[in-house]
Amino acid sequence: MTKDVRVRFAPSPTGPLHIGGVRTALFNYLFAKKHNGTFILRIEDTDQNRYVEGAEKYIIDALNWCGIPFDEGVDKNEKFGPYRQSERKHLYKQYAEELIAKGKAYYAFDTAEALDAHRKDHEEKGKTFIYNWHNRLKLSNSLSLNAEEVKAKLDAGEDYVIRFKSPQDETLHLKDIIRGDIKIDTNILDDKVLFKSDGMPTYHLANIVDDHLMEISHVIRGEEWLPSLALHYQLYEAFGWEAPEFAHLPLILKPTGKGKLSKRDGDKLGFPVFPLKWTDPKTNEVSRGYKEDGYFAESVVNFLAFLGWNPGTEQEIFSLDALIEAFDLERVNKAGARFDPDKIKWFNHHYMQEQFNEDLAEAFKAQRWELADIDVNYIAMVIDLVKERATFVSDFWDLSHYFFTAPTEYDAKASKKAFKDGTKDILTQVASIIEANEDFTAEALQNEIKGWITSNEIGFGQVMMPLRLALVGALQGPDVFDIIYMIGKEETIKRIQNVIATL
Ligand code: GLU
């Protein structure tokens, strides 16, 4: 890469950041890090009507939680700041006027009512109203009116917008790193509004001006912005600026593979579509987040990386560093990426195994009042024995409650299988062996009890099944001798006596 890589994530703070937005941020981050570049956060808040309180903080918290913080942006390394477009308001008008002076844009005075009437009229005839070369001279603008009329309107303070003058009969050659070359006939394009009557730029103008001023080298964003690419190309050309390179990421599809993933799909099928929990400031409606649902940031990142990208090998487990190493925009697909909520669980199970037991123990303890007085080191040892079966911290209690509290009932089906005529005697003898054991380790106990079983020619299951039931209440859990070692001699004997009493 010859020029410095500078990429930006440019969300609008209109609500919580959707998981697809996190994917866009991640791909920008990976690309920046791969090329020793800079990852920038710019807040595109020119649409004041859609501004939502708390959304900007949410975006920043989400990036930080995922471990993909921005290098430069709002309130951080403000080299090209400010980074909130609302704070750059004063900047944009001169650029819109520059385009007018160059004959690339024009004032348009059409009222909302007049435009609506045109739209309706077209609809009735089964057509779509497009404001462009074919009708602009019949509409109210600085191309159709004479200079005096225009001046009079401007002097009178009439509302106007500034529109881009999209050329007629040209073919645009656009380039996209993921999609290759795209040809567009300019005749189908409309004269997009660049500057609004409220004194604010539209997304298109602010976005291009800022990308230019912030020296963005690559624009990596979602496919929904592909239709804007033709205009953006033309704006760079109109200003005489060098355009950045573009990469439009594929859509994220519903689990069925049909249609774009929406919040409703998550609600319906029971999975979050947001990284963090979000409480709507107006309605107080709560949307669940991956973090609060018990997912590790590593799982979310690894999962999102595969939504539209693959390394070209069978390898699926990638740490963030490994992703930076392997990532390549050329390996991003054009086709939509199916969102599979089971796959992220699979990643979570994997990353569960890589967590420190002590951290998991703290998280587990915070979830269960039953653990309030239990030493975290003990909890950590229990977790080490059961985490192989866990996907979430919230799975731990079902997998391990018997390490903390004695069973109060015994699984009926298992009892029928395990408790036979001689069981009482067997358990009594096992209890006395355990009682007498001096060197209380899982290994020593195992040797002793297995030795006793063999020398007395008792069936293995006849001993181990009722013993497990006594300790656990069901035929589940890790090695019986590990359980005995963990809960201790006294508790073990108590539990064996409890079960004997019920036989
Ligand atoms: N503000 C746009 C958004 O909300 C940014 C699109 C772009 O990256 O150009 O996604």
Coordinates of C-alpha atoms and ligand atoms in Angstrom, one line a residue:
M1 CA 0.0 0.0 0.0
T2 CA 1.6 3.2 -1.1
K3 CA -0.4 5.8 0.8
D4 CA -1.2 5.8 4.5
V5 CA -4.2 3.7 5.3
R6 CA -6.8 5.8 7.0
V7 CA -10.3 4.2 7.4
R8 CA -13.3 5.4 9.2
F9 CA -16.4 3.9 10.8
A10 CA -19.1 6.6 10.3
P11 CA -22.3 5.6 12.1
S12 CA -25.3 7.8 12.6
P13 CA -26.3 8.0 16.3
T14 CA -29.9 7.0 15.6
G15 CA -30.2 4.1 18.1
P16 CA -28.1 1.2 19.3
L17 CA -25.4 -0.1 16.9
H18 CA -26.8 -3.1 15.0
I19 CA -24.6 -6.2 14.9
G20 CA -24.1 -5.5 11.2
G21 CA -22.6 -2.1 12.1
V22 CA -20.2 -3.9 14.4
R23 CA -19.2 -6.1 11.5
T24 CA -18.5 -2.9 9.4
A25 CA -16.4 -1.5 12.3
L26 CA -14.5 -4.7 12.7
F27 CA -13.6 -5.0 9.0
N28 CA -12.4 -1.4 9.1
Y29 CA -10.4 -2.1 12.2
L30 CA -8.8 -5.3 10.8
F31 CA -7.9 -3.5 7.5
A32 CA -6.4 -0.6 9.4
K33 CA -4.3 -2.8 11.7
K34 CA -3.2 -5.0 8.9
H35 CA -1.7 -2.1 7.1
N36 CA -0.4 -0.2 10.1
G37 CA -3.1 2.4 9.4
T38 CA -5.5 4.5 11.5
F39 CA -9.0 3.5 12.4
I40 CA -11.2 6.6 12.8
L41 CA -14.7 7.0 14.4
R42 CA -16.8 9.8 12.9
I43 CA -20.3 10.5 14.1
E44 CA -22.6 11.4 11.3
D45 CA -25.3 13.3 13.1
T46 CA -26.5 15.8 10.5
D47 CA -30.0 14.5 10.6
Q48 CA -31.1 16.1 13.8
N49 CA -34.6 14.6 13.7
R50 CA -33.2 11.1 14.0
Y51 CA -30.7 11.9 16.8
V52 CA -31.1 9.5 19.8
E53 CA -29.7 10.3 23.2
G54 CA -27.1 7.8 24.3
A55 CA -26.5 6.3 20.9
E56 CA -23.0 7.8 20.5
K57 CA -21.9 6.5 23.9
Y58 CA -23.4 3.1 23.0
I59 CA -21.3 3.0 19.8
I60 CA -18.1 3.7 21.7
D61 CA -18.9 1.3 24.5
A62 CA -19.6 -1.4 21.9
L63 CA -16.3 -0.9 20.1
N64 CA -14.4 -1.0 23.3
W65 CA -16.1 -4.1 24.6
C66 CA -15.3 -5.9 21.3
G67 CA -11.7 -4.9 21.8
I68 CA -11.6 -2.8 18.6
P69 CA -11.2 0.7 19.8
F70 CA -10.8 3.6 17.4
D71 CA -7.4 5.4 17.2
E72 CA -8.7 8.8 16.2
G73 CA -12.2 10.3 16.5
V74 CA -14.6 11.9 18.9
D75 CA -12.7 13.1 21.9
K76 CA -9.6 11.1 21.0
N77 CA -6.4 12.2 19.1
E78 CA -8.4 14.9 17.4
K79 CA -5.9 15.5 14.6
F80 CA -8.6 16.2 12.0
G81 CA -11.4 17.1 14.4
P82 CA -14.0 17.8 15.3
Y83 CA -15.4 14.3 14.4
R84 CA -19.1 15.0 15.0
Q85 CA -20.6 16.3 11.9
S86 CA -23.0 18.5 13.9
E87 CA -19.8 20.3 15.1
R88 CA -18.6 20.8 11.6
K89 CA -21.8 22.4 10.4
H90 CA -20.1 25.7 9.5
L91 CA -17.8 23.8 7.1
Y92 CA -20.1 22.3 4.5
K93 CA -21.9 25.2 2.9
Q94 CA -18.8 26.7 1.3
Y95 CA -18.3 23.3 -0.5
A96 CA -21.9 23.3 -1.8
E97 CA -21.4 26.8 -3.0
E98 CA -18.1 25.9 -4.6
L99 CA -20.0 23.3 -6.7
I100 CA -22.5 25.9 -7.7
A101 CA -19.7 28.2 -8.8
K102 CA -18.3 25.4 -10.9
G103 CA -21.6 24.7 -12.5
K104 CA -21.8 21.3 -10.9
A105 CA -24.7 22.1 -8.6
Y106 CA -27.7 24.5 -8.4
Y107 CA -30.2 26.1 -6.1
A108 CA -33.6 24.5 -6.2
F109 CA -36.7 26.3 -4.8
D110 CA -39.4 23.7 -5.4
T111 CA -41.6 23.5 -2.3
A112 CA -42.3 20.2 -0.6
E113 CA -45.9 20.5 -1.8
A114 CA -44.9 21.0 -5.4
L115 CA -42.6 18.0 -5.3
D116 CA -45.2 15.9 -3.7
A117 CA -47.7 16.8 -6.3
H118 CA -45.2 15.7 -9.0
R119 CA -44.7 12.5 -7.2
K120 CA -48.4 11.7 -6.9
D121 CA -49.0 12.6 -10.5
H122 CA -46.3 10.3 -11.6
E123 CA -47.5 7.5 -9.4
E124 CA -51.0 7.7 -10.9
K125 CA -49.5 7.1 -14.3
G126 CA -47.5 4.2 -12.9
K127 CA -44.2 6.2 -13.2
T128 CA -41.6 7.3 -10.7
F129 CA -40.7 11.0 -10.4
I130 CA -37.0 11.6 -10.8
Y131 CA -35.6 15.1 -10.5
N132 CA -32.8 15.2 -13.1
W133 CA -31.6 16.3 -16.6
H134 CA -34.9 15.3 -18.3
N135 CA -37.1 17.7 -16.3
R136 CA -35.0 20.1 -14.3
L137 CA -35.6 22.9 -16.7
K138 CA -39.3 22.6 -16.1
L139 CA -38.8 22.9 -12.3
S140 CA -38.0 25.8 -10.0
N141 CA -34.3 26.2 -9.8
S142 CA -31.3 28.3 -10.7
L143 CA -31.0 26.5 -14.0
S144 CA -34.6 27.2 -15.1
L145 CA -34.9 30.7 -13.7
N146 CA -33.0 33.7 -14.8
A147 CA -30.3 35.3 -12.7
E148 CA -32.5 38.1 -11.4
E149 CA -35.3 35.7 -10.3
V150 CA -32.8 33.6 -8.5
K151 CA -31.2 36.6 -6.8
A152 CA -34.7 37.8 -5.8
K153 CA -35.5 34.5 -4.2
L154 CA -32.3 34.3 -2.3
D155 CA -32.5 37.9 -1.1
A156 CA -36.1 37.3 0.0
G157 CA -34.8 34.4 2.1
E158 CA -36.9 31.8 0.4
D159 CA -36.2 28.2 1.3
Y160 CA -33.9 26.4 -1.0
V161 CA -31.9 23.2 -1.3
I162 CA -28.7 22.7 -3.3
R163 CA -28.8 19.9 -5.8
F164 CA -26.1 18.1 -7.6
K165 CA -26.3 18.5 -11.4
S166 CA -26.0 14.9 -12.5
P167 CA -24.8 14.8 -16.1
Q168 CA -26.7 13.4 -19.1
D169 CA -25.5 10.6 -21.4
E170 CA -22.3 9.7 -19.6
T171 CA -21.2 6.3 -18.5
L172 CA -19.5 6.2 -15.1
H173 CA -16.8 3.6 -14.4
L174 CA -16.9 2.8 -10.7
K175 CA -14.5 0.5 -8.9
D176 CA -15.2 -1.5 -5.8
I177 CA -12.5 -3.8 -4.3
I178 CA -15.1 -6.5 -3.5
R179 CA -17.4 -6.1 -6.5
G180 CA -15.0 -5.2 -9.2
D181 CA -15.8 -2.7 -12.0
I182 CA -19.3 -1.3 -12.1
K183 CA -20.7 0.7 -15.0
I184 CA -23.5 3.3 -14.5
D185 CA -25.4 5.2 -17.1
T186 CA -25.8 8.7 -15.6
N187 CA -29.2 9.1 -17.2
I188 CA -30.8 7.0 -14.5
L189 CA -29.4 9.1 -11.7
D190 CA -31.3 11.9 -10.0
D191 CA -30.0 15.3 -8.9
K192 CA -29.5 14.5 -5.3
V193 CA -29.9 17.1 -2.6
L194 CA -26.5 18.1 -1.2
F195 CA -27.5 20.9 1.2
K196 CA -30.9 21.2 2.9
S197 CA -33.1 24.1 3.7
D198 CA -32.4 23.7 7.4
G199 CA -28.8 24.8 6.7
M200 CA -27.4 21.3 7.1
P201 CA -25.6 19.2 4.5
T202 CA -27.1 15.9 3.5
Y203 CA -25.3 12.7 4.2
H204 CA -23.7 12.7 0.8
L205 CA -22.1 16.1 0.9
A206 CA -20.9 15.8 4.5
N207 CA -19.6 12.3 4.0
I208 CA -17.5 13.2 0.9
V209 CA -16.2 16.5 2.4
D210 CA -15.2 14.8 5.6
D211 CA -13.6 11.8 3.9
H212 CA -11.6 14.2 1.9
L213 CA -10.6 16.5 4.8
M214 CA -9.8 13.5 7.0
E215 CA -7.7 12.0 4.3
I216 CA -9.6 8.7 4.2
S217 CA -7.8 6.2 2.0
H218 CA -10.4 3.4 1.9
V219 CA -14.2 3.5 2.5
I220 CA -15.4 0.2 3.8
R221 CA -19.1 0.2 4.5
G222 CA -22.3 -1.9 4.0
E223 CA -23.8 -2.8 0.7
E224 CA -26.8 -0.5 1.4
W225 CA -24.5 2.4 0.4
L226 CA -23.6 1.0 -3.0
P227 CA -26.4 2.9 -4.7
S228 CA -24.7 6.1 -3.5
L229 CA -21.4 5.3 -5.0
A230 CA -22.1 6.9 -8.4
L231 CA -22.9 10.2 -6.8
H232 CA -19.9 10.0 -4.5
Y233 CA -17.6 9.3 -7.4
Q234 CA -19.1 12.3 -9.2
L235 CA -18.7 14.5 -6.2
Y236 CA -15.0 13.7 -6.0
E237 CA -14.6 14.5 -9.6
A238 CA -16.6 17.7 -9.4
F239 CA -14.4 18.9 -6.5
G240 CA -11.3 17.8 -8.3
W241 CA -10.3 15.5 -5.4
E242 CA -8.8 12.1 -5.5
A243 CA -11.4 9.5 -4.5
P244 CA -10.6 6.9 -1.8
E245 CA -10.9 3.3 -2.7
F246 CA -14.3 1.7 -1.9
A247 CA -15.3 -1.7 -0.6
H248 CA -19.0 -2.5 0.0
L249 CA -19.5 -5.4 2.4
P250 CA -22.2 -8.0 1.7
L251 CA -25.6 -7.9 3.4
I252 CA -26.2 -9.9 6.5
L253 CA -29.1 -12.3 5.9
K254 CA -31.7 -13.8 8.2
P255 CA -30.9 -17.3 9.6
T256 CA -33.1 -18.7 6.8
G257 CA -30.8 -17.1 4.2
K258 CA -33.7 -15.1 2.8
G259 CA -33.8 -11.4 3.3
K260 CA -31.9 -8.9 5.4
L261 CA -31.4 -9.7 9.1
S262 CA -33.6 -7.5 11.3
K263 CA -34.3 -6.9 14.9
R264 CA -37.5 -8.8 14.6
D265 CA -35.7 -12.0 13.5
G266 CA -33.8 -11.8 16.7
D267 CA -36.9 -11.3 18.8
K268 CA -38.7 -14.1 17.0
L269 CA -35.9 -16.7 17.2
G270 CA -34.5 -15.6 20.6
F271 CA -31.1 -14.1 19.8
P272 CA -29.7 -10.6 20.2
V273 CA -29.0 -8.4 17.2
F274 CA -27.1 -5.8 19.3
P275 CA -23.7 -6.1 20.9
L276 CA -24.8 -4.6 24.2
K277 CA -28.0 -4.2 26.0
W278 CA -29.9 -1.1 25.0
T279 CA -32.7 0.7 26.8
D280 CA -34.6 3.0 24.5
P281 CA -34.6 6.5 26.2
K282 CA -38.0 7.3 25.0
T283 CA -40.0 4.1 25.4
N284 CA -37.8 2.3 27.9
E285 CA -38.0 -0.7 25.7
V286 CA -35.0 -3.0 26.4
S287 CA -33.2 -4.8 23.7
R288 CA -30.8 -7.6 24.7
G289 CA -27.2 -7.6 23.9
Y290 CA -24.6 -10.3 23.2
K291 CA -22.5 -9.2 26.2
E292 CA -25.3 -9.4 28.7
D293 CA -26.5 -12.7 27.2
G294 CA -23.2 -14.2 28.2
Y295 CA -21.2 -14.1 25.0
F296 CA -17.5 -13.4 25.2
A297 CA -16.2 -10.5 23.0
E298 CA -13.8 -13.0 21.3
S299 CA -16.8 -15.1 20.2
V300 CA -18.6 -12.1 18.7
V301 CA -15.5 -10.9 16.9
N302 CA -14.6 -14.3 15.5
F303 CA -18.2 -14.9 14.4
L304 CA -18.6 -11.5 12.8
A305 CA -15.3 -11.8 10.9
F306 CA -16.8 -14.8 9.1
L307 CA -19.9 -12.9 8.0
G308 CA -18.7 -12.3 4.5
W309 CA -15.1 -13.1 4.9
N310 CA -13.2 -16.4 5.0
P311 CA -9.5 -17.2 5.2
G312 CA -9.6 -19.6 2.3
T313 CA -8.7 -22.5 4.7
E314 CA -10.6 -24.8 7.0
Q315 CA -9.5 -22.8 10.1
E316 CA -12.3 -21.2 12.0
I317 CA -10.8 -20.1 15.3
F318 CA -9.1 -16.8 15.0
S319 CA -8.1 -14.5 17.7
L320 CA -8.2 -10.8 16.9
D321 CA -4.4 -10.8 16.2
A322 CA -4.8 -13.8 13.9
L323 CA -7.6 -12.0 12.1
I324 CA -5.5 -9.0 11.6
E325 CA -2.8 -11.2 10.1
A326 CA -5.2 -13.1 7.8
F327 CA -7.6 -10.4 6.8
D328 CA -7.8 -9.3 3.3
L329 CA -10.6 -7.3 1.6
E330 CA -10.0 -9.3 -1.6
R331 CA -11.4 -12.3 0.3
V332 CA -14.6 -10.7 1.2
N333 CA -17.6 -12.1 -0.7
K334 CA -20.2 -10.3 -2.7
A335 CA -23.0 -12.7 -1.8
G336 CA -25.0 -12.0 1.4
A337 CA -23.8 -13.7 4.6
R338 CA -26.2 -15.9 6.5
F339 CA -26.4 -15.1 10.2
D340 CA -26.4 -18.4 12.1
P341 CA -27.1 -17.9 15.8
D342 CA -26.0 -21.4 16.6
K343 CA -22.6 -20.8 15.1
I344 CA -21.9 -18.0 17.6
K345 CA -22.8 -20.4 20.4
W346 CA -20.3 -22.8 19.0
F347 CA -17.6 -20.0 19.1
N348 CA -18.7 -19.2 22.7
H349 CA -18.2 -22.8 23.8
H350 CA -14.8 -22.7 22.3
Y351 CA -13.8 -19.4 23.9
M352 CA -15.2 -20.5 27.2
Q353 CA -12.5 -23.1 27.4
E354 CA -9.9 -20.4 26.9
Q355 CA -11.1 -18.1 29.7
F356 CA -9.3 -18.1 33.1
N357 CA -11.2 -20.2 35.6
E358 CA -10.7 -17.4 38.2
D359 CA -12.5 -14.9 35.9
L360 CA -15.3 -17.3 35.2
A361 CA -15.6 -18.0 38.9
E362 CA -16.1 -14.3 39.7
A363 CA -18.7 -14.0 37.0
F364 CA -20.5 -17.2 38.2
K365 CA -20.4 -16.0 41.8
A366 CA -22.0 -12.7 40.8
Q367 CA -24.9 -14.6 39.2
R368 CA -25.8 -17.0 42.1
W369 CA -26.7 -16.0 45.7
E370 CA -25.9 -19.6 46.7
L371 CA -22.2 -18.9 46.1
A372 CA -22.0 -15.7 48.2
D373 CA -20.0 -17.3 51.0
I374 CA -18.0 -19.7 48.8
D375 CA -14.3 -19.2 48.2
V376 CA -13.6 -18.2 44.5
N377 CA -10.7 -20.6 44.4
Y378 CA -13.0 -23.5 45.1
I379 CA -15.5 -22.2 42.5
A380 CA -12.6 -21.9 40.0
M381 CA -11.7 -25.6 40.6
V382 CA -15.3 -26.7 40.1
I383 CA -15.4 -24.7 36.9
D384 CA -12.3 -26.4 35.7
L385 CA -14.1 -29.7 36.0
V386 CA -17.4 -28.7 34.2
K387 CA -16.6 -26.0 31.7
E388 CA -16.0 -28.5 29.0
R389 CA -19.8 -28.8 28.8
A390 CA -20.6 -25.2 29.2
T391 CA -21.4 -22.5 26.6
F392 CA -22.3 -19.7 29.0
V393 CA -21.5 -18.9 32.6
S394 CA -25.2 -19.3 33.2
D395 CA -24.8 -23.0 32.3
F396 CA -22.5 -23.6 35.3
W397 CA -25.2 -23.9 38.0
D398 CA -27.0 -26.8 36.3
L399 CA -23.7 -28.4 35.7
S400 CA -22.2 -28.0 39.1
H401 CA -24.8 -27.2 41.9
Y402 CA -23.9 -30.5 43.7
F403 CA -20.4 -29.2 44.4
F404 CA -22.1 -26.5 46.5
T405 CA -25.3 -28.1 47.9
A406 CA -26.2 -31.7 48.6
P407 CA -28.9 -33.2 46.3
T408 CA -32.3 -33.1 47.9
E409 CA -33.8 -35.7 45.5
Y410 CA -32.6 -38.5 43.2
D411 CA -33.5 -38.8 39.6
A412 CA -36.2 -41.4 39.5
K413 CA -35.2 -43.3 36.4
A414 CA -31.6 -43.4 37.4
S415 CA -32.5 -44.6 40.9
K416 CA -34.4 -47.5 39.5
K417 CA -31.3 -48.5 37.5
A418 CA -28.8 -47.9 40.3
F419 CA -30.5 -48.9 43.5
K420 CA -30.6 -52.7 43.8
D421 CA -31.0 -55.1 46.8
G422 CA -27.4 -55.1 47.8
T423 CA -26.8 -51.4 47.3
K424 CA -27.2 -50.4 50.9
D425 CA -24.4 -52.8 52.0
I426 CA -22.2 -51.7 49.2
L427 CA -22.6 -48.0 50.0
T428 CA -22.0 -48.7 53.7
Q429 CA -18.7 -50.3 52.8
V430 CA -17.7 -47.6 50.4
A431 CA -18.4 -45.0 53.1
S432 CA -16.1 -46.8 55.5
I433 CA -13.3 -47.1 53.0
I434 CA -13.6 -43.4 52.4
E435 CA -13.7 -42.7 56.1
A436 CA -10.6 -44.7 56.7
N437 CA -8.6 -43.2 53.8
E438 CA -5.8 -41.0 55.1
D439 CA -4.3 -39.6 52.0
F440 CA -7.5 -37.9 50.6
T441 CA -6.8 -37.4 46.9
A442 CA -8.9 -38.3 43.9
E443 CA -6.2 -40.8 42.7
A444 CA -5.7 -42.5 46.0
L445 CA -9.5 -42.9 46.5
Q446 CA -9.9 -44.3 43.0
N447 CA -7.1 -46.8 43.5
E448 CA -8.6 -48.0 46.8
I449 CA -12.2 -48.2 45.8
K450 CA -11.5 -49.8 42.4
G451 CA -9.2 -52.3 44.1
W452 CA -11.9 -53.2 46.5
I453 CA -14.4 -53.6 43.7
T454 CA -12.1 -55.9 41.8
S455 CA -11.1 -58.0 44.7
N456 CA -14.7 -58.5 45.8
E457 CA -15.8 -59.2 42.2
I458 CA -18.6 -56.7 42.3
G459 CA -19.9 -55.2 39.1
F460 CA -18.4 -51.8 38.6
G461 CA -21.7 -50.1 37.9
Q462 CA -23.2 -51.6 41.0
V463 CA -20.9 -49.4 43.0
M464 CA -20.3 -46.4 40.9
M465 CA -23.9 -45.7 39.8
P466 CA -25.4 -45.5 43.3
L467 CA -22.3 -43.6 44.6
R468 CA -22.8 -41.0 41.9
L469 CA -26.4 -40.7 42.6
A470 CA -25.7 -40.2 46.2
L471 CA -23.3 -37.4 45.5
V472 CA -24.9 -35.7 42.5
G473 CA -28.6 -36.8 42.6
A474 CA -28.4 -37.8 38.9
L475 CA -26.1 -39.8 36.6
Q476 CA -24.2 -36.8 35.4
G477 CA -21.1 -34.9 36.2
P478 CA -17.3 -35.3 36.0
D479 CA -15.3 -38.2 37.5
V480 CA -16.8 -39.4 40.8
F481 CA -13.5 -39.3 42.5
D482 CA -12.9 -35.7 41.5
I483 CA -16.3 -34.9 43.1
I484 CA -15.5 -36.7 46.3
Y485 CA -12.1 -35.0 46.5
M486 CA -13.8 -31.6 45.9
I487 CA -16.7 -31.8 48.4
G488 CA -14.5 -33.5 51.0
K489 CA -14.6 -36.6 53.2
E490 CA -17.2 -35.4 55.7
E491 CA -19.7 -34.2 53.1
T492 CA -19.2 -37.3 51.0
I493 CA -20.0 -39.6 53.9
K494 CA -23.0 -37.5 54.8
R495 CA -24.4 -37.7 51.3
I496 CA -23.9 -41.5 51.2
Q497 CA -25.7 -41.8 54.5
N498 CA -28.5 -39.7 53.2
V499 CA -29.1 -41.9 50.2
I500 CA -28.9 -45.1 52.4
A501 CA -31.6 -43.6 54.6
T502 CA -33.9 -43.4 51.6
L503 CA -33.3 -46.9 50.4
Ligands
GLU1 N1 -23.6 7.5 8.2 C1 -23.6 6.4 7.4 C2 -24.2 5.2 8.1 O1 -24.9 5.4 9.1 C3 -22.2 6.1 6.9 C4 -22.1 5.4 5.6 C5 -20.7 5.4 5.0 O2 -19.9 4.8 5.7 O3 -20.4 6.1 4.1 O4 -23.9 4.0 7.9

